[in-house]
Coordinates of C-alpha atoms in Angstrom, one line a residue:
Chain A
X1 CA 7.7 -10.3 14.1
X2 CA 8.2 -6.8 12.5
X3 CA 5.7 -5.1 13.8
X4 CA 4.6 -1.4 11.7
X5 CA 7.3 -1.4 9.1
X6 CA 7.7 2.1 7.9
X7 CA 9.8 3.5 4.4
X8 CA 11.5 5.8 3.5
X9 CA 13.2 6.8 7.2
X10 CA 14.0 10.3 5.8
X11 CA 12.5 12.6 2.1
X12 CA 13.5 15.7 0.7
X13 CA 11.1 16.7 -1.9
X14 CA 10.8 19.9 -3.7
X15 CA 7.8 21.8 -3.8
X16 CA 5.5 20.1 -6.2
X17 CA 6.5 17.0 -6.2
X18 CA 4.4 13.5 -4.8
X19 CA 5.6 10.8 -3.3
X20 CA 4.2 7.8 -1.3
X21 CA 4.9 6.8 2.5
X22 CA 5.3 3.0 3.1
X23 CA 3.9 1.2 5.9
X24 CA 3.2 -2.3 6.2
X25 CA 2.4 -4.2 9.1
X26 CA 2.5 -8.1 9.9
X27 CA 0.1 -7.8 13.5
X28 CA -2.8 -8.7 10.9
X29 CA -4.5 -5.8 12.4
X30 CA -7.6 -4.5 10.5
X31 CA -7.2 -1.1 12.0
X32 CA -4.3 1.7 10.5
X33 CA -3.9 4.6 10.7
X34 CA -1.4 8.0 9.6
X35 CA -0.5 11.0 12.0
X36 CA 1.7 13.8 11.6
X37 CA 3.8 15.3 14.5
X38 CA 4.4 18.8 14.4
X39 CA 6.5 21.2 17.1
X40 CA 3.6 22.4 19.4
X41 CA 0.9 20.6 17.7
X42 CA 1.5 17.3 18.9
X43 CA -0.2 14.3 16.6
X44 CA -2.3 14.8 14.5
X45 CA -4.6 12.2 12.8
X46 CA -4.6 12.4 8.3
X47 CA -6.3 9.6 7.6
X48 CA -7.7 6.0 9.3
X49 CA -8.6 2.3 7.7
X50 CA -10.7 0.2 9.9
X51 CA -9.9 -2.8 7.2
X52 CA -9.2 -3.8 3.7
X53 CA -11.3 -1.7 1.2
X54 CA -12.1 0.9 3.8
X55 CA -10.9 4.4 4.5
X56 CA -12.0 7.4 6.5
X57 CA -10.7 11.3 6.6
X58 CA -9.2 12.5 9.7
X59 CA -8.5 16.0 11.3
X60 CA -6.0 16.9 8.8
X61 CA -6.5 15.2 5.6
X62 CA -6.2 17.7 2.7
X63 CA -2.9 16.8 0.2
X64 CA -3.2 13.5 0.9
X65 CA -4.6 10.2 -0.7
X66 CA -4.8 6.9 0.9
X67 CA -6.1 3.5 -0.3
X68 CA -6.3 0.1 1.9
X69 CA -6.0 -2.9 -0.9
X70 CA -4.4 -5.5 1.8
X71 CA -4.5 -6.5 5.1
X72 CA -1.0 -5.8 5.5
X73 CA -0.3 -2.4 3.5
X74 CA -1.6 1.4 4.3
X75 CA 0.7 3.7 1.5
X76 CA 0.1 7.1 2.2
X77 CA 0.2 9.5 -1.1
X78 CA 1.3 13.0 -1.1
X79 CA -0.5 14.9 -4.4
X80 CA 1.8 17.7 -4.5
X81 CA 4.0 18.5 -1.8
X82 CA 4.1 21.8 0.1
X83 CA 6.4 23.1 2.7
X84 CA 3.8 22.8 5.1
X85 CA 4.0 19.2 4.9
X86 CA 7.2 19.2 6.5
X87 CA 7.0 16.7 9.1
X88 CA 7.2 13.5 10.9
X89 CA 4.7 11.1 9.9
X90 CA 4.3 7.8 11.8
X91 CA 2.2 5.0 11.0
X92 CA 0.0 2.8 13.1
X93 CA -2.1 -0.1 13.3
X94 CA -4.5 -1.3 16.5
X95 CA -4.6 -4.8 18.0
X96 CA -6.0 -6.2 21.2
X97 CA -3.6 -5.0 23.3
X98 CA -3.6 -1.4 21.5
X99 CA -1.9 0.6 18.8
X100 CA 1.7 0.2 17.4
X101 CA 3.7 3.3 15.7
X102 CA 6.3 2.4 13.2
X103 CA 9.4 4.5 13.7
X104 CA 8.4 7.6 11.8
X105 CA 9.1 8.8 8.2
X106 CA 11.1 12.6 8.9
X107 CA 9.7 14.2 5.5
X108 CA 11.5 18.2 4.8
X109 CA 9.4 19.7 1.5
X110 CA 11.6 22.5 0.1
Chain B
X1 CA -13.9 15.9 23.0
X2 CA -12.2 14.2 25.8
X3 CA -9.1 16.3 27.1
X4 CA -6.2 14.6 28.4
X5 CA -3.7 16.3 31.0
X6 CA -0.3 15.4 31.7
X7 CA 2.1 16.3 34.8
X8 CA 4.4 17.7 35.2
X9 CA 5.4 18.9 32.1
X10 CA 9.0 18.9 32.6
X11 CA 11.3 16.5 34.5
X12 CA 14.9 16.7 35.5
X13 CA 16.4 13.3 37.3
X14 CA 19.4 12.0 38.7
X15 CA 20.5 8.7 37.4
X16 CA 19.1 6.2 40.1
X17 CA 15.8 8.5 41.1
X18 CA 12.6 7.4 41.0
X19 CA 10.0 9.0 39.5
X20 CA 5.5 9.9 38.9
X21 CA 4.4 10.9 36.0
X22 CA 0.5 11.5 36.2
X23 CA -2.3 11.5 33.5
X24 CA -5.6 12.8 33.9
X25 CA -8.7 12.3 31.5
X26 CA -12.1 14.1 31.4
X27 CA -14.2 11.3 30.3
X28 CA -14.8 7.8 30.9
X29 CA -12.6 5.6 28.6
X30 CA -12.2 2.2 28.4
X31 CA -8.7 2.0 26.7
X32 CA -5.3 4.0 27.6
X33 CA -2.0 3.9 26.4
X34 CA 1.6 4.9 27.9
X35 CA 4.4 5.5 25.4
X36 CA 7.9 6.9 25.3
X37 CA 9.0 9.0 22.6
X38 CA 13.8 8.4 22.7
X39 CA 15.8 11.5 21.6
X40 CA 15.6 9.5 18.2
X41 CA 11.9 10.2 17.6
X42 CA 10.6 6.4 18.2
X43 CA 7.2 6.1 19.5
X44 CA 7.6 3.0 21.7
X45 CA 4.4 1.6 23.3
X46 CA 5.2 1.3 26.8
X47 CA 1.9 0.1 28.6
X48 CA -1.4 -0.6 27.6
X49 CA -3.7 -0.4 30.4
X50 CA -7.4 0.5 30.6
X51 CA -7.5 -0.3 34.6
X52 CA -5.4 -1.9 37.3
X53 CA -1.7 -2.2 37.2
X54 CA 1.3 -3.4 35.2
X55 CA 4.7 -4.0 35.7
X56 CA 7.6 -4.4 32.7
X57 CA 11.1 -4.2 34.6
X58 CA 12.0 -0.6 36.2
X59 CA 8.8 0.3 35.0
X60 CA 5.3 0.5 35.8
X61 CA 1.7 1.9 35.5
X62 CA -1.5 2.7 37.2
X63 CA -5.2 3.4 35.7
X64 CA -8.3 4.3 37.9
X65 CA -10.8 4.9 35.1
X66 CA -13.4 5.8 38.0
X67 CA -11.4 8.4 39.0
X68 CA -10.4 9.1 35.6
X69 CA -6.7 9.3 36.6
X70 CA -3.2 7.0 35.3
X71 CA 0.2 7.0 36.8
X72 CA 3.3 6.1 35.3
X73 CA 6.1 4.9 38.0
X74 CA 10.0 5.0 36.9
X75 CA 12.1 3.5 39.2
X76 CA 15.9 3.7 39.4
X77 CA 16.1 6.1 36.5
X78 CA 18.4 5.6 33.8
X79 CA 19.9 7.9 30.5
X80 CA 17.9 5.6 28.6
X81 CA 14.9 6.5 29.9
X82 CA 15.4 10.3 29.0
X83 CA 12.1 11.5 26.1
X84 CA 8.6 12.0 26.2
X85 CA 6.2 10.3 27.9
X86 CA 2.9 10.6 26.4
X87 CA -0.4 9.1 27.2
X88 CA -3.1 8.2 25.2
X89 CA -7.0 7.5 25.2
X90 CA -9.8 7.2 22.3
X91 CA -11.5 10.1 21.4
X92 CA -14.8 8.9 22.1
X93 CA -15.5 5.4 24.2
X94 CA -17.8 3.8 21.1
X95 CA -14.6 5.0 18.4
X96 CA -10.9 4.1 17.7
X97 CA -10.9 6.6 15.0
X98 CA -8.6 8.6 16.8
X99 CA -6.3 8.3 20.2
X100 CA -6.4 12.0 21.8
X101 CA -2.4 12.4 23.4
X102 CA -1.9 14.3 25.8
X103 CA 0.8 16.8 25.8
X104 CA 4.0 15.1 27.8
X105 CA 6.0 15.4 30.2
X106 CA 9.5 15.8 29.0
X107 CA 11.8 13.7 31.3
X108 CA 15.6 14.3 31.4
X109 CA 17.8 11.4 33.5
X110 CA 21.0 13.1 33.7
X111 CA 24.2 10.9 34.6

């Protein structure tokens, strides 16, 4: 059992570029979700999926795209990256007994 | 929204020590979360535990959602157990949309 399954570990992009973050999970949990964690800003929630087909903004959602097509997958899209999405991202889905992070994506945008 | 409160923000143990780590939430909420950030960044989920107590080896945890309080027990510290200890709670009792952390207590077992 793999749990949230996140890829790539570490990303250097340059300004400009896009790029998607990986997560998958194998829980068959209907809720996932993406945060960001920042150096005095704790985590922040981008974006949430409360099932297949279903997406919803959260607090910080501008530059990125998501989409929900399985179960399993929640691929978080960067348009066009900017230094000020240098961060860790981390990836999550919610069971019965509560949420599960994947081990973080450490993304630098230069 | 709900504000969560975390104490103390800083810890510095002796391998062995045992230690309290305390939350405290302004609302009602009928779901909370323990986890441990390692030097390595990993979120790990430690407890989940909305009321009542749990136990997982050197470890355990307290919720009293009436008095809108949650401890987290360490016992006979160890290096491993060095990170941040964060807890977490819904935003709002009738959403999952978002878990509010609070800000963690930083815990240092040194050998």
């Amino acid at each position: 059992n793999a749990g949230v399954t996140q890829t790539p570990k570490f990303q250097v992009l340059k300004t400009g570029q896009s790029m998607t973050l990986q997560c998958a999970q194998d829980m068959n949990h209907e809720y996932m979700s993406w945060y960001r964690q920042d150096p005095g800003m704790g985590l922040r929630l981008i974006h949430y999926s409360v099932g297949a087909g279903i997406t919803d903004q959260g607090e910080v959602p501008n530059g990125y795209n998501v989409s929900r097509s399985t179960t399993e997958d929640f691929p978080l899209r960067l348009l066009s990256a900017a230094p000020s999405q240098t961060s860790v991202y981390f990836c999550a889905s919610r069971g019965h007994e509560g949420y599960t992070f994947g081990s973080g994506t450490r993304l630098t945008v230069v | 929204g709900i504000q969560v409160e975390q104490s103390p923000p800083d810890l510095i143990l002796q391998e062995g020590a045992n230690s309290t780590l305390r939350c405290n939430f302004s609302d009602s909420v009928n779901n909370l979360q323990w986890f441990h950030q390692n030097p390595w960044g990993q979120l790990i989920n430690l407890f989940y535990i909305p009321s009542g107590t749990k136990q997982n080896g050197r470890l355990s945890a307290t919720t009293v959602a009436t008095e809108r309080y949650s401890l987290l027990y360490i016992s006979s510290s160890q290096t491993t157990d060095s990170g941040v200890y964060f807890c977490a709670v819904p935003e709002s009792t009738d959403s999952w949309g978002k878990l509010q952390f609070g800000a963690g207590t930083q815990v240092v077992v040194t050998p």
